[in-house]
């Protein structure tokens, strides 16, 4: 889940806040933004356009050194943002493949590596986004932030909201897929043509299944 990635970044921010409380808030904001940023490519080349499992770290390493030896709001924000985005990209490798119903396990595309010039295969340690194991991971990642930022109402509220969204998404993951599939099967072809292929294929599959049942 995107929220799991944001909470992973917040776990990093919690560690920074423990060592340098003055940078806790800016680190938390950067962690949330960096954790969510790669998924802004959802509508165009998802897990490829803004996902860089290698190159984010190439930038994050020197940025982190600068933040350590010349700490400021700017250097800390840049370093945390890049680390959180890199962590997101790598975490996708250990989840499911890119497909509308990832619990089926038919896709061998987890995340695209521009360094390797190919898609990396999913490890499926987390079966799919919104799986019970995904929710459990999100809850574990939220704990450090809830503990460290307990005096910061804004950040603590953000953590709680992310957790609530995670719970809601996990509860509705399968029904949402069925609803999306139903809608795609009924949308005009001109509209479906604008939908990313990995999503549009679900509607095509449903139409094929319906045609087979009618024969």
mmCIF file of C-alpha atoms in Angstrom:
data_model
loop_
_atom_site.group_PDB
_atom_site.id
_atom_site.type_symbol
_atom_site.label_atom_id
_atom_site.label_comp_id
_atom_site.label_asym_id
_atom_site.label_seq_id
_atom_site.Cartn_x
_atom_site.Cartn_y
_atom_site.Cartn_z
ATOM 1 C CA UNK A 1 0.000 0.000 0.000
ATOM 2 C CA UNK A 2 1.119 3.561 -0.576
ATOM 3 C CA UNK A 3 0.409 4.162 3.093
ATOM 4 C CA UNK A 4 2.830 1.397 4.059
ATOM 5 C CA UNK A 5 5.545 3.183 2.105
ATOM 6 C CA UNK A 6 4.737 6.479 3.816
ATOM 7 C CA UNK A 7 4.861 4.790 7.221
ATOM 8 C CA UNK A 8 8.206 3.188 6.352
ATOM 9 C CA UNK A 9 9.532 6.671 5.694
ATOM 10 C CA UNK A 10 8.066 7.851 8.991
ATOM 11 C CA UNK A 11 9.906 5.076 10.824
ATOM 12 C CA UNK A 12 13.112 6.580 9.420
ATOM 13 C CA UNK A 13 11.966 10.059 10.455
ATOM 14 C CA UNK A 14 11.315 8.770 13.970
ATOM 15 C CA UNK A 15 14.916 7.580 14.190
ATOM 16 C CA UNK A 16 16.145 10.991 13.032
ATOM 17 C CA UNK A 17 13.877 12.777 15.515
ATOM 18 C CA UNK A 18 15.302 10.653 18.323
ATOM 19 C CA UNK A 19 18.846 11.729 17.475
ATOM 20 C CA UNK A 20 18.080 15.303 16.360
ATOM 21 C CA UNK A 21 14.684 16.436 17.679
ATOM 22 C CA UNK A 22 15.026 19.826 15.967
ATOM 23 C CA UNK A 23 14.721 18.140 12.574
ATOM 24 C CA UNK A 24 11.951 15.736 13.533
ATOM 25 C CA UNK A 25 9.039 17.570 11.947
ATOM 26 C CA UNK A 26 10.733 18.397 8.638
ATOM 27 C CA UNK A 27 12.057 14.835 8.448
ATOM 28 C CA UNK A 28 8.541 13.461 8.991
ATOM 29 C CA UNK A 29 7.041 15.651 6.263
ATOM 30 C CA UNK A 30 9.832 14.708 3.841
ATOM 31 C CA UNK A 31 9.396 11.032 4.738
ATOM 32 C CA UNK A 32 5.682 11.066 3.934
ATOM 33 C CA UNK A 33 6.206 12.915 0.647
ATOM 34 C CA UNK A 34 9.161 10.741 -0.366
ATOM 35 C CA UNK A 35 7.335 7.561 0.581
ATOM 36 C CA UNK A 36 4.349 8.504 -1.556
ATOM 37 C CA UNK A 37 6.171 10.174 -4.465
ATOM 38 C CA UNK A 38 7.007 7.104 -6.627
ATOM 39 C CA UNK A 39 3.324 6.152 -6.814
ATOM 40 C CA UNK A 40 2.515 9.442 -8.538
ATOM 41 C CA UNK A 41 3.252 7.470 -11.725
ATOM 42 C CA UNK A 42 0.136 5.341 -11.130
ATOM 43 C CA UNK A 43 -1.605 6.611 -14.268
ATOM 44 C CA UNK A 44 1.424 6.574 -16.560
ATOM 45 C CA UNK A 45 4.049 3.841 -16.529
ATOM 46 C CA UNK A 46 3.346 2.684 -12.992
ATOM 47 C CA UNK A 47 6.367 1.293 -11.125
ATOM 48 C CA UNK A 48 8.577 2.514 -13.957
ATOM 49 C CA UNK A 49 8.289 6.262 -14.522
ATOM 50 C CA UNK A 50 9.033 7.435 -10.964
ATOM 51 C CA UNK A 51 10.352 4.200 -9.448
ATOM 52 C CA UNK A 52 14.152 3.984 -9.298
ATOM 53 C CA UNK A 53 15.267 1.112 -7.028
ATOM 54 C CA UNK A 54 18.933 1.893 -7.745
ATOM 55 C CA UNK A 55 19.223 5.531 -8.762
ATOM 56 C CA UNK A 56 17.389 7.003 -5.780
ATOM 57 C CA UNK A 57 20.118 5.509 -3.609
ATOM 58 C CA UNK A 58 22.852 6.939 -5.840
ATOM 59 C CA UNK A 59 21.448 10.370 -4.977
ATOM 60 C CA UNK A 60 20.465 9.522 -1.401
ATOM 61 C CA UNK A 61 23.979 8.467 -0.338
ATOM 62 C CA UNK A 62 25.715 11.825 -0.947
ATOM 63 C CA UNK A 63 22.617 13.735 0.178
ATOM 64 C CA UNK A 64 22.685 11.830 3.472
ATOM 65 C CA UNK A 65 26.371 12.614 3.985
ATOM 66 C CA UNK A 66 25.697 16.297 3.427
ATOM 67 C CA UNK A 67 22.804 16.148 5.900
ATOM 68 C CA UNK A 68 25.044 14.530 8.523
ATOM 69 C CA UNK A 69 27.959 16.953 8.174
ATOM 70 C CA UNK A 70 25.991 20.089 7.290
ATOM 71 C CA UNK A 71 22.573 19.589 8.856
ATOM 72 C CA UNK A 72 19.850 22.063 7.981
ATOM 73 C CA UNK A 73 16.178 21.847 7.187
ATOM 74 C CA UNK A 74 16.986 21.762 3.466
ATOM 75 C CA UNK A 75 19.676 19.079 3.591
ATOM 76 C CA UNK A 76 17.654 16.872 5.942
ATOM 77 C CA UNK A 77 14.500 17.201 3.821
ATOM 78 C CA UNK A 78 16.372 16.311 0.627
ATOM 79 C CA UNK A 79 18.131 13.319 2.184
ATOM 80 C CA UNK A 80 15.027 11.905 3.858
ATOM 81 C CA UNK A 81 12.906 12.415 0.736
ATOM 82 C CA UNK A 82 15.390 10.508 -1.428
ATOM 83 C CA UNK A 83 15.855 7.696 1.092
ATOM 84 C CA UNK A 84 12.088 7.294 1.513
ATOM 85 C CA UNK A 85 11.559 7.240 -2.266
ATOM 86 C CA UNK A 86 14.368 4.713 -2.651
ATOM 87 C CA UNK A 87 12.947 2.586 0.131
ATOM 88 C CA UNK A 88 9.545 2.626 -1.579
ATOM 89 C CA UNK A 89 11.052 1.479 -4.877
ATOM 90 C CA UNK A 90 12.946 -1.377 -3.232
ATOM 91 C CA UNK A 91 9.985 -2.427 -1.085
ATOM 92 C CA UNK A 92 7.918 -2.953 -4.235
ATOM 93 C CA UNK A 93 10.402 -5.638 -5.225
ATOM 94 C CA UNK A 94 9.458 -7.666 -2.146
ATOM 95 C CA UNK A 95 5.737 -7.394 -2.789
ATOM 96 C CA UNK A 96 3.496 -8.464 -5.634
ATOM 97 C CA UNK A 97 3.681 -8.075 -9.390
ATOM 98 C CA UNK A 98 2.021 -5.298 -11.357
ATOM 99 C CA UNK A 99 -1.499 -6.554 -12.058
ATOM 100 C CA UNK A 100 -5.095 -5.626 -11.277
ATOM 101 C CA UNK A 101 -5.618 -8.658 -9.026
ATOM 102 C CA UNK A 102 -2.136 -9.214 -7.598
ATOM 103 C CA UNK A 103 -3.250 -12.095 -5.371
ATOM 104 C CA UNK A 104 -3.459 -14.191 -8.546
ATOM 105 C CA UNK A 105 0.322 -13.975 -8.864
ATOM 106 C CA UNK A 106 0.456 -13.965 -12.667
ATOM 107 C CA UNK A 107 2.738 -10.949 -13.202
ATOM 108 C CA UNK A 108 6.531 -11.171 -13.168
ATOM 109 C CA UNK A 109 6.925 -7.369 -13.088
ATOM 110 C CA UNK A 110 7.490 -5.934 -9.618
ATOM 111 C CA UNK A 111 9.420 -2.758 -10.377
ATOM 112 C CA UNK A 112 11.444 -1.510 -13.323
ATOM 113 C CA UNK A 113 15.166 -0.988 -12.780
ATOM 114 C CA UNK A 114 16.546 1.661 -15.110
ATOM 115 C CA UNK A 115 20.032 0.611 -14.026
ATOM 116 C CA UNK A 116 19.501 -2.986 -15.174
ATOM 117 C CA UNK A 117 17.279 -1.969 -18.091
ATOM 118 C CA UNK A 118 14.594 -4.519 -17.216
ATOM 119 C CA UNK A 119 11.723 -5.369 -14.914
ATOM 120 C CA UNK A 120 12.667 -7.069 -11.653
ATOM 121 C CA UNK A 121 10.581 -10.059 -10.592
ATOM 122 C CA UNK A 122 8.453 -9.855 -7.426
ATOM 123 C CA UNK A 123 9.568 -11.760 -4.333
ATOM 124 C CA UNK A 124 5.993 -11.806 -2.950
ATOM 125 C CA UNK A 125 7.025 -11.677 0.695
ATOM 126 C CA UNK A 126 3.907 -9.512 0.950
ATOM 127 C CA UNK A 127 1.339 -11.318 -1.231
ATOM 128 C CA UNK A 128 -0.370 -8.194 -2.507
ATOM 129 C CA UNK A 129 -1.041 -4.583 -1.605
ATOM 130 C CA UNK A 130 -3.763 -4.502 1.026
ATOM 131 C CA UNK A 131 -3.092 -8.068 2.165
ATOM 132 C CA UNK A 132 -3.322 -8.799 5.908
ATOM 133 C CA UNK A 133 0.476 -9.040 5.981
ATOM 134 C CA UNK A 134 0.696 -5.614 4.338
ATOM 135 C CA UNK A 135 -1.582 -4.149 6.998
ATOM 136 C CA UNK A 136 0.445 -5.827 9.743
ATOM 137 C CA UNK A 137 3.635 -4.327 8.309
ATOM 138 C CA UNK A 138 2.018 -0.887 8.150
ATOM 139 C CA UNK A 139 1.000 -1.158 11.807
ATOM 140 C CA UNK A 140 4.503 -2.182 12.879
ATOM 141 C CA UNK A 141 6.066 0.669 10.910
ATOM 142 C CA UNK A 142 3.635 3.148 12.465
ATOM 143 C CA UNK A 143 4.587 2.279 16.042
ATOM 144 C CA UNK A 144 7.944 4.144 16.182
ATOM 145 C CA UNK A 145 6.374 7.325 14.779
ATOM 146 C CA UNK A 146 3.438 7.157 17.202
ATOM 147 C CA UNK A 147 5.870 6.783 20.089
ATOM 148 C CA UNK A 148 8.434 9.421 19.044
ATOM 149 C CA UNK A 149 5.993 12.048 17.759
ATOM 150 C CA UNK A 150 3.482 11.695 20.597
ATOM 151 C CA UNK A 151 3.984 15.382 21.480
ATOM 152 C CA UNK A 152 3.537 16.528 17.876
ATOM 153 C CA UNK A 153 -0.202 16.508 17.252
ATOM 154 C CA UNK A 154 0.106 17.160 13.516
ATOM 155 C CA UNK A 155 2.480 14.291 12.793
ATOM 156 C CA UNK A 156 0.716 11.953 15.192
ATOM 157 C CA UNK A 157 -2.596 12.710 13.472
ATOM 158 C CA UNK A 158 -0.997 12.035 10.090
ATOM 159 C CA UNK A 159 0.206 8.644 11.319
ATOM 160 C CA UNK A 160 -3.250 7.747 12.633
ATOM 161 C CA UNK A 161 -4.879 8.839 9.358
ATOM 162 C CA UNK A 162 -2.425 6.724 7.365
ATOM 163 C CA UNK A 163 -3.221 3.744 9.581
ATOM 164 C CA UNK A 164 -6.971 4.232 9.202
ATOM 165 C CA UNK A 165 -6.628 4.462 5.422
ATOM 166 C CA UNK A 166 -4.562 1.271 5.511
ATOM 167 C CA UNK A 167 -7.245 -0.543 7.497
ATOM 168 C CA UNK A 168 -10.008 0.651 5.183
ATOM 169 C CA UNK A 169 -8.093 -0.249 2.040
ATOM 170 C CA UNK A 170 -7.183 -3.699 3.351
ATOM 171 C CA UNK A 171 -10.829 -4.366 4.245
ATOM 172 C CA UNK A 172 -12.077 -3.251 0.823
ATOM 173 C CA UNK A 173 -9.227 -4.479 -1.380
ATOM 174 C CA UNK A 174 -11.090 -7.387 -2.991
ATOM 175 C CA UNK A 175 -14.462 -5.604 -3.325
ATOM 176 C CA UNK A 176 -12.713 -2.612 -4.923
ATOM 177 C CA UNK A 177 -11.108 -4.887 -7.494
ATOM 178 C CA UNK A 178 -14.462 -6.454 -8.335
ATOM 179 C CA UNK A 179 -16.072 -3.016 -8.626
ATOM 180 C CA UNK A 180 -13.272 -1.760 -10.857
ATOM 181 C CA UNK A 181 -13.539 -4.845 -13.028
ATOM 182 C CA UNK A 182 -17.315 -4.369 -13.348
ATOM 183 C CA UNK A 183 -16.899 -0.710 -14.329
ATOM 184 C CA UNK A 184 -14.155 -1.405 -16.860
ATOM 185 C CA UNK A 185 -16.305 -4.011 -18.587
ATOM 186 C CA UNK A 186 -18.989 -1.371 -19.137
ATOM 187 C CA UNK A 187 -16.945 1.680 -20.090
ATOM 188 C CA UNK A 188 -16.764 2.779 -23.744
ATOM 189 C CA UNK A 189 -13.665 1.578 -25.590
ATOM 190 C CA UNK A 190 -12.548 5.188 -26.060
ATOM 191 C CA UNK A 191 -12.435 5.655 -22.291
ATOM 192 C CA UNK A 192 -10.758 2.309 -21.598
ATOM 193 C CA UNK A 193 -8.061 3.269 -24.118
ATOM 194 C CA UNK A 194 -6.953 6.019 -21.724
ATOM 195 C CA UNK A 195 -6.653 3.625 -18.787
ATOM 196 C CA UNK A 196 -3.237 2.045 -18.038
ATOM 197 C CA UNK A 197 -2.920 -1.355 -19.739
ATOM 198 C CA UNK A 198 -2.433 -3.309 -16.511
ATOM 199 C CA UNK A 199 -5.791 -1.969 -15.296
ATOM 200 C CA UNK A 200 -7.670 -2.101 -18.607
ATOM 201 C CA UNK A 201 -6.794 -5.779 -19.019
ATOM 202 C CA UNK A 202 -9.053 -6.591 -16.062
ATOM 203 C CA UNK A 203 -12.085 -5.302 -17.947
ATOM 204 C CA UNK A 204 -11.103 -7.256 -21.036
ATOM 205 C CA UNK A 205 -10.770 -10.422 -18.979
ATOM 206 C CA UNK A 206 -14.219 -9.914 -17.438
ATOM 207 C CA UNK A 207 -15.794 -9.377 -20.870
ATOM 208 C CA UNK A 208 -14.124 -12.552 -22.136
ATOM 209 C CA UNK A 209 -15.431 -14.506 -19.157
ATOM 210 C CA UNK A 210 -18.946 -13.191 -19.759
ATOM 211 C CA UNK A 211 -18.815 -14.142 -23.433
ATOM 212 C CA UNK A 212 -17.694 -17.678 -22.569
ATOM 213 C CA UNK A 213 -20.561 -18.069 -20.106
ATOM 214 C CA UNK A 214 -23.068 -16.863 -22.718
ATOM 215 C CA UNK A 215 -21.881 -19.377 -25.327
#
